Tab-separated table of C-alpha atoms and ligand atoms in Angstrom:
chain	number	residue	atom	x	y	z
Z	36	MET	CA	13.754	49.323	22.172
Z	37	PRO	CA	12.381	52.892	22.022
Z	38	ALA	CA	14.949	54.855	24.136
Z	39	ILE	CA	15.678	57.810	21.836
Z	40	GLN	CA	15.970	57.134	18.107
Z	41	PRO	CA	17.528	59.488	15.565
Z	42	GLU	CA	15.495	60.496	12.509
Z	43	ASN	CA	18.465	59.896	10.225
Z	44	ILE	CA	21.390	57.957	11.629
Z	45	LEU	CA	23.652	58.982	8.735
Z	46	ALA	CA	23.208	62.670	9.617
Z	47	LEU	CA	24.708	62.174	13.094
Z	48	PRO	CA	28.288	63.151	13.948
Z	49	ARG	CA	30.590	60.133	13.524
Z	50	ILE	CA	33.094	58.927	16.072
Z	51	VAL	CA	36.212	58.127	14.069
Z	52	VAL	CA	39.534	57.010	15.543
Z	53	ASP	CA	42.156	57.988	12.981
Z	54	ASN	CA	45.292	57.370	15.060
Z	55	PRO	CA	46.997	54.298	13.565
Z	56	LEU	CA	49.016	53.857	16.774
Z	57	ALA	CA	45.915	53.652	19.020
Z	58	ILE	CA	45.958	50.445	21.072
Z	59	ALA	CA	42.650	48.588	21.351
Z	60	ARG	CA	41.937	47.543	24.930
Z	61	PRO	CA	42.037	43.804	25.671
Z	62	VAL	CA	39.493	41.991	27.857
Z	63	ALA	CA	40.646	41.766	31.487
Z	64	ARG	CA	37.578	39.934	32.869
Z	65	LEU	CA	34.222	38.713	31.588
Z	66	VAL	CA	31.499	38.392	34.214
Z	67	LYS	CA	27.900	37.262	33.970
Z	68	ALA	CA	25.301	39.468	35.676
Z	69	GLN	CA	23.775	37.935	38.789
Z	70	THR	CA	19.998	37.790	39.009
Z	71	THR	CA	18.611	39.163	42.248
Z	72	PHE	CA	15.513	40.911	43.577
Z	73	GLU	CA	15.262	44.546	44.637
Z	74	GLY	CA	12.725	46.822	46.309
Z	75	GLU	CA	9.290	45.257	46.563
Z	76	GLY	CA	10.488	42.219	44.593
Z	77	PHE	CA	11.390	43.186	41.031
Z	78	MET	CA	14.071	41.192	39.291
Z	79	VAL	CA	17.322	42.865	38.344
Z	80	ARG	CA	20.387	41.645	36.499
Z	81	ARG	CA	23.441	42.946	38.372
Z	82	PRO	CA	26.892	42.715	36.751
Z	83	PHE	CA	28.541	44.465	39.709
Z	84	PRO	CA	29.277	44.352	42.567
Z	85	GLY	CA	29.570	40.577	42.619
Z	86	GLY	CA	32.078	39.234	40.151
Z	87	LEU	CA	34.171	42.410	40.199
Z	88	SER	CA	35.919	44.185	43.071
Z	89	MET	CA	35.190	47.751	44.208
Z	90	LYS	CA	38.641	48.656	42.900
Z	91	ASP	CA	37.846	47.246	39.430
Z	92	VAL	CA	34.711	49.359	39.032
Z	93	ASP	CA	35.773	52.576	40.864
Z	94	PRO	CA	34.281	55.285	40.472
Z	95	PHE	CA	31.109	53.175	40.083
Z	96	LEU	CA	29.504	51.078	42.820
Z	97	LEU	CA	26.593	49.139	41.352
Z	98	LEU	CA	24.783	48.503	38.067
Z	99	ASP	CA	21.267	47.051	37.865
Z	100	GLN	CA	19.374	46.224	34.678
Z	101	MET	CA	15.651	46.357	35.459
Z	102	GLY	CA	13.302	44.414	33.200
Z	103	GLY	CA	13.988	44.224	29.518
Z	104	PHE	CA	10.742	42.272	29.152
Z	105	GLU	CA	6.947	42.631	29.304
Z	106	VAL	CA	5.346	42.779	32.716
Z	107	ALA	CA	1.754	41.589	33.186
Z	108	PRO	CA	-0.990	43.905	34.533
Z	109	GLU	CA	-0.617	44.478	38.319
Z	110	GLU	CA	2.811	42.802	38.176
Z	111	ALA	CA	5.135	45.847	37.977
Z	112	LYS	CA	6.869	46.661	41.250
Z	113	GLY	CA	9.012	49.471	42.622
Z	114	THR	CA	10.781	50.394	45.822
Z	115	PRO	CA	9.351	51.645	49.117
Z	116	TRP	CA	10.715	54.886	50.641
Z	117	HIS	CA	14.406	54.440	51.449
Z	118	PRO	CA	17.449	56.640	52.138
Z	119	HIS	CA	20.785	57.226	50.395
Z	120	ARG	CA	23.960	59.077	51.400
Z	121	GLY	CA	27.387	59.548	49.883
Z	122	PHE	CA	26.866	58.754	46.185
Z	123	GLU	CA	24.642	59.292	43.120
Z	124	THR	CA	21.890	57.134	41.635
Z	125	VAL	CA	21.532	57.462	37.872
Z	126	THR	CA	18.319	55.964	36.489
Z	127	TYR	CA	17.948	55.636	32.712
Z	128	MET	CA	14.657	54.304	31.346
Z	129	MET	CA	14.585	52.864	27.828
Z	130	ASP	CA	11.027	51.503	28.020
Z	131	GLY	CA	8.145	51.938	30.452
Z	132	GLN	CA	7.728	54.628	33.075
Z	133	LEU	CA	9.115	54.971	36.559
Z	134	GLN	CA	7.557	57.536	38.900
Z	135	HIS	CA	9.973	59.113	41.322
Z	136	GLN	CA	9.499	61.241	44.420
Z	137	ASP	CA	11.840	62.414	47.170
Z	138	THR	CA	11.877	64.215	50.482
Z	139	SER	CA	13.307	67.440	49.054
Z	140	GLY	CA	10.079	67.876	47.077
Z	141	GLY	CA	11.568	66.719	43.791
Z	142	GLY	CA	10.000	64.113	41.556
Z	143	GLY	CA	8.791	63.242	38.123
Z	144	MET	CA	8.335	60.560	35.529
Z	145	ILE	CA	11.393	58.835	34.082
Z	146	SER	CA	10.465	57.277	30.738
Z	147	ASP	CA	11.359	56.467	27.145
Z	148	GLY	CA	14.981	57.513	27.053
Z	149	SER	CA	15.113	60.024	29.883
Z	150	THR	CA	17.514	59.916	32.810
Z	151	GLN	CA	17.230	61.041	36.378
Z	152	TRP	CA	20.546	61.825	37.970
Z	153	MET	CA	20.137	62.061	41.745
Z	154	THR	CA	23.053	63.201	43.860
Z	155	ALA	CA	22.128	61.883	47.297
Z	156	GLY	CA	25.012	63.787	48.901
Z	157	SER	CA	24.403	64.297	52.629
Z	158	GLY	CA	21.183	62.303	52.549
Z	159	ILE	CA	17.732	61.988	51.071
Z	160	LEU	CA	14.765	59.596	51.095
Z	161	HIS	CA	13.108	58.589	47.844
Z	162	ILE	CA	10.572	56.215	46.356
Z	163	GLU	CA	10.565	54.703	42.865
Z	164	GLN	CA	7.353	53.168	41.538
Z	165	PRO	CA	6.023	52.021	38.149
Z	166	SER	CA	3.552	54.511	36.650
Z	167	GLU	CA	-0.153	53.851	37.265
Z	168	LYS	CA	-0.541	53.128	33.559
Z	169	LEU	CA	2.231	50.503	33.583
Z	170	LEU	CA	0.855	48.955	36.761
Z	171	ARG	CA	-2.713	48.800	35.402
Z	172	ASN	CA	-2.024	47.701	31.833
Z	173	GLY	CA	1.348	46.012	32.082
Z	174	GLY	CA	3.772	46.442	29.210
Z	175	MET	CA	7.417	46.709	28.321
Z	176	MET	CA	9.708	47.751	31.157
Z	177	HIS	CA	13.416	48.317	30.651
Z	178	GLY	CA	15.739	50.547	32.620
Z	179	VAL	CA	19.091	50.666	34.319
Z	180	GLN	CA	20.260	52.173	37.565
Z	181	LEU	CA	23.926	53.027	37.994
Z	182	TRP	CA	25.457	54.082	41.317
Z	183	VAL	CA	28.294	56.573	40.940
Z	184	ASN	CA	30.491	57.154	43.969
Z	185	LEU	CA	31.241	60.657	45.255
Z	186	PRO	CA	34.736	61.734	46.289
Z	187	ALA	CA	35.066	62.408	50.038
Z	188	GLU	CA	34.950	66.171	49.539
Z	189	HIS	CA	31.448	65.941	47.970
Z	190	LYS	CA	29.836	63.167	50.021
Z	191	MET	CA	28.085	65.646	52.332
Z	192	ASP	CA	27.061	68.134	49.605
Z	193	PRO	CA	23.360	69.085	49.580
Z	194	PRO	CA	21.207	66.686	47.515
Z	195	LYS	CA	20.812	67.631	43.854
Z	196	TYR	CA	18.872	66.497	40.781
Z	197	GLN	CA	19.388	66.537	37.084
Z	198	GLY	CA	16.419	65.575	34.948
Z	199	ILE	CA	17.904	64.675	31.581
Z	200	GLU	CA	15.258	64.576	28.857
Z	201	ALA	CA	15.639	61.995	26.098
Z	202	SER	CA	15.914	64.834	23.577
Z	203	SER	CA	18.978	66.284	25.303
Z	204	VAL	CA	21.008	63.045	25.127
Z	205	LYS	CA	23.889	63.539	22.664
Z	206	LEU	CA	23.302	61.324	19.620
Z	207	LEU	CA	26.311	60.122	17.658
Z	208	THR	CA	27.165	57.271	15.329
Z	209	SER	CA	30.123	54.996	14.659
Z	210	ALA	CA	32.550	55.341	11.727
Z	211	ASP	CA	30.402	53.157	9.422
Z	212	GLY	CA	27.044	54.511	10.630
Z	213	GLY	CA	26.004	51.097	11.998
Z	214	ALA	CA	25.421	52.170	15.607
Z	215	VAL	CA	23.347	54.712	17.517
Z	216	ILE	CA	25.482	56.117	20.319
Z	217	ARG	CA	23.478	57.841	23.062
Z	218	LEU	CA	25.939	59.765	25.197
Z	219	ILE	CA	24.392	60.458	28.607
Z	220	ALA	CA	27.497	61.835	30.311
Z	221	GLY	CA	31.124	62.507	29.536
Z	222	ASP	CA	33.171	63.171	26.423
Z	223	LEU	CA	33.447	60.894	23.379
Z	224	GLY	CA	35.665	62.145	20.591
Z	225	GLY	CA	35.070	65.757	21.605
Z	226	HIS	CA	31.288	65.392	21.877
Z	227	VAL	CA	29.852	65.972	25.354
Z	228	GLY	CA	26.823	64.344	27.004
Z	229	PRO	CA	24.373	66.329	29.162
Z	230	GLY	CA	25.034	64.714	32.562
Z	231	SER	CA	27.081	66.776	34.998
Z	232	THR	CA	29.419	64.666	37.129
Z	233	PHE	CA	31.695	65.141	40.150
Z	234	THR	CA	34.387	62.822	38.799
Z	235	PRO	CA	35.191	62.398	35.101
Z	236	ILE	CA	33.212	59.508	33.577
Z	237	VAL	CA	31.755	58.393	30.257
Z	238	TYR	CA	28.322	56.754	30.193
Z	239	ALA	CA	26.644	55.748	26.926
Z	240	HIS	CA	23.887	53.440	25.626
Z	241	ILE	CA	24.750	52.076	22.200
Z	242	THR	CA	22.542	50.120	19.766
Z	243	VAL	CA	24.521	48.219	17.147
Z	244	GLU	CA	23.149	46.774	13.905
Z	245	PRO	CA	23.970	43.079	13.235
Z	246	GLY	CA	27.584	42.756	12.078
Z	247	ALA	CA	28.470	46.416	12.728
Z	248	LYS	CA	31.641	47.358	14.591
Z	249	VAL	CA	32.208	50.197	17.073
Z	250	VAL	CA	35.556	51.775	17.940
Z	251	LEU	CA	35.504	54.483	20.616
Z	252	PRO	CA	38.387	56.684	21.737
Z	253	TRP	CA	38.872	56.178	25.471
Z	254	GLU	CA	40.911	58.121	28.033
Z	255	PRO	CA	43.941	55.975	28.968
Z	256	ASP	CA	43.490	56.756	32.694
Z	257	PHE	CA	39.794	55.726	32.715
Z	258	ASN	CA	38.693	52.176	33.354
Z	259	ALA	CA	36.313	50.758	30.729
Z	260	MET	CA	33.394	48.346	30.806
Z	261	VAL	CA	30.925	47.071	28.205
Z	262	PHE	CA	27.674	45.500	29.452
Z	263	VAL	CA	25.309	43.614	27.108
Z	264	LEU	CA	21.665	44.597	27.720
Z	265	ASN	CA	20.400	42.427	24.870
Z	266	GLY	CA	21.761	40.664	21.828
Z	267	SER	CA	25.281	39.316	21.458
Z	268	GLY	CA	28.653	40.298	20.089
Z	269	THR	CA	32.398	40.208	20.543
Z	270	VAL	CA	34.595	42.587	22.528
Z	271	GLY	CA	38.202	43.656	22.890
Z	272	VAL	CA	41.198	43.301	20.657
Z	273	GLU	CA	40.878	39.496	20.990
Z	274	LYS	CA	37.188	39.514	19.928
Z	275	ALA	CA	35.984	37.618	23.007
Z	276	PRO	CA	32.383	36.344	22.761
Z	277	MET	CA	30.005	38.574	24.721
Z	278	PRO	CA	26.536	37.019	25.145
Z	279	GLU	CA	23.542	38.783	26.722
Z	280	SER	CA	23.999	39.796	30.401
Z	281	THR	CA	27.800	39.708	30.104
Z	282	LEU	CA	29.985	42.546	31.339
Z	283	ALA	CA	33.479	42.933	29.912
Z	284	LEU	CA	36.019	44.752	32.060
Z	285	LEU	CA	38.708	45.965	29.696
Z	286	GLY	CA	42.422	46.328	30.290
Z	287	PRO	CA	44.615	49.316	29.414
Z	288	GLY	CA	44.665	50.954	25.987
Z	289	ASP	CA	43.411	53.861	23.885
Z	290	THR	CA	40.197	52.531	22.367
Z	291	VAL	CA	37.163	50.433	23.290
Z	292	VAL	CA	36.178	48.058	20.480
Z	293	PHE	CA	33.230	45.710	20.077
Z	294	GLN	CA	31.105	44.229	17.319
Z	295	ALA	CA	27.561	42.876	17.010
Z	296	ASP	CA	27.197	39.277	15.871
Z	297	ASP	CA	25.748	38.859	12.363
Z	298	ALA	CA	22.862	36.789	13.741
Z	299	GLN	CA	20.962	38.449	16.589
Z	300	HIS	CA	18.473	36.431	18.593
Z	301	GLY	CA	15.869	37.770	21.014
Z	302	ALA	CA	13.165	40.354	20.432
Z	303	ALA	CA	15.391	43.363	19.727
Z	304	LYS	CA	17.326	41.772	16.806
Z	305	LYS	CA	20.181	44.182	17.614
Z	306	LEU	CA	23.005	44.424	20.127
Z	307	ASP	CA	22.404	46.921	22.925
Z	308	VAL	CA	25.238	47.747	25.303
Z	309	LEU	CA	26.090	50.210	28.009
Z	310	VAL	CA	29.637	51.482	27.760
Z	311	LEU	CA	30.970	53.102	30.892
Z	312	GLY	CA	34.186	54.064	32.579
Z	313	GLY	CA	35.821	56.788	34.557
Z	314	LYS	CA	38.775	58.002	36.475
Z	315	PRO	CA	39.037	55.947	39.674
Z	316	ILE	CA	38.501	57.999	42.858
Z	317	GLY	CA	40.979	55.803	44.733
Z	318	GLU	CA	39.591	56.409	48.240
Z	319	PRO	CA	38.563	53.815	50.852
Z	320	VAL	CA	34.950	52.629	50.520
Z	321	ALA	CA	32.838	51.820	53.590
Z	322	HIS	CA	29.318	50.783	52.638
Z	323	TYR	CA	26.232	49.564	54.403
Z	324	GLY	CA	23.048	49.125	52.352
Z	325	PRO	CA	22.085	52.514	50.938
Z	326	PHE	CA	24.999	54.444	52.497
Z	327	VAL	CA	28.463	54.650	50.910
Z	328	MET	CA	31.111	56.557	52.864
Z	329	ASN	CA	34.863	56.357	53.469
Z	330	THR	CA	34.999	55.096	57.074
Z	331	HIS	CA	33.014	52.871	59.420
Z	332	ALA	CA	32.435	55.826	61.788
Z	333	GLU	CA	30.762	57.742	58.928
Z	334	ILE	CA	28.457	54.764	58.294
Z	335	VAL	CA	27.463	54.650	61.975
Z	336	GLN	CA	26.717	58.380	61.749
Z	337	ALA	CA	24.660	57.855	58.574
Z	338	VAL	CA	22.493	55.192	60.234
Z	339	GLU	CA	21.922	57.459	63.232
Z	340	ASP	CA	21.110	60.479	61.035
Z	341	PHE	CA	18.626	58.406	59.040
Z	342	GLN	CA	16.961	57.011	62.182
Z	343	LYS	CA	16.633	60.517	63.671
Z	344	GLY	CA	15.011	61.852	60.493
Z	345	ARG	CA	17.924	64.063	59.514
Z	346	MET	CA	17.822	62.828	55.913
Z	347	GLY	CA	14.214	63.966	55.625
Z	348	VAL	CA	10.856	62.494	56.580
Z	349	ILE	CA	8.305	60.733	54.397
Z	350	PRO	CA	5.609	63.226	53.270
Z	351	PRO	CA	2.391	62.820	55.378
Z	352	ILE	CA	0.334	61.783	52.340
Z	353	HIS	CA	2.477	58.633	52.096
Z	354	ALA	CA	3.216	57.925	55.768
W	183	LIG	MN1	17.189	54.273	45.726
């Protein structure tokens, strides 16, 4: 898994929890990601929504793992032009390249550990396609897309982008140096990731050596989830088994704990997880396809605005 790799893991700042009274969070639910097809027909593994309620995952809406395997030449697929309003799409590519373009004139290549953080706000159209190179030659493809909800007061903000280069991701390690912690957004033990967010969240990609254990300080008023991208381990104070494609929703407490199994199967030979959580927004959610608002009337308005071209029009070269 390329993502971003440190030159010397032991030189990274260590996340150490030294409060003996800190309570490790228990497992509240374990759910298996559902396999479904997106866009022009690429497979995704989707831990939520599905097995978890909107309330469980608030302030997040959806998580899709794309690929994690080799695609054959001419096999890679993307999405056609489509709109969004009322939330943010956060696309993190660990392997392969995704070409992005939108109706505000923004665009670029997301690849090898970089993240594109798109605040759809009041509305935008975009297209996400594999790079020409990936389409022609095939190759490894592995990324995730997370949907982060916007609070009502920011749903109609102008669209915005953050291109987060792999080199700007905050690299940290665990107390024993057995994990690479890539902090994309939020605060972990006083270290801050590059992503700018409207509601407080933590979002990290962590690679754990076989047998190594990770303990992370976690805000008591944040929810907390651990999703296994590849490999296997145990999670929570009760050390619940966590095979590949499992998402653990954790209960209340001060720390998030998990451990990689000694024997790792699969190509990566390591445990890779996303760890995410945030302060719930706590507002009503009305959603219809690519629009996420607070009321049904706002969804009706979104559909009308999209149909009348008020979220932008597809550039003539593509129409
Ligand atoms: Mn999209």
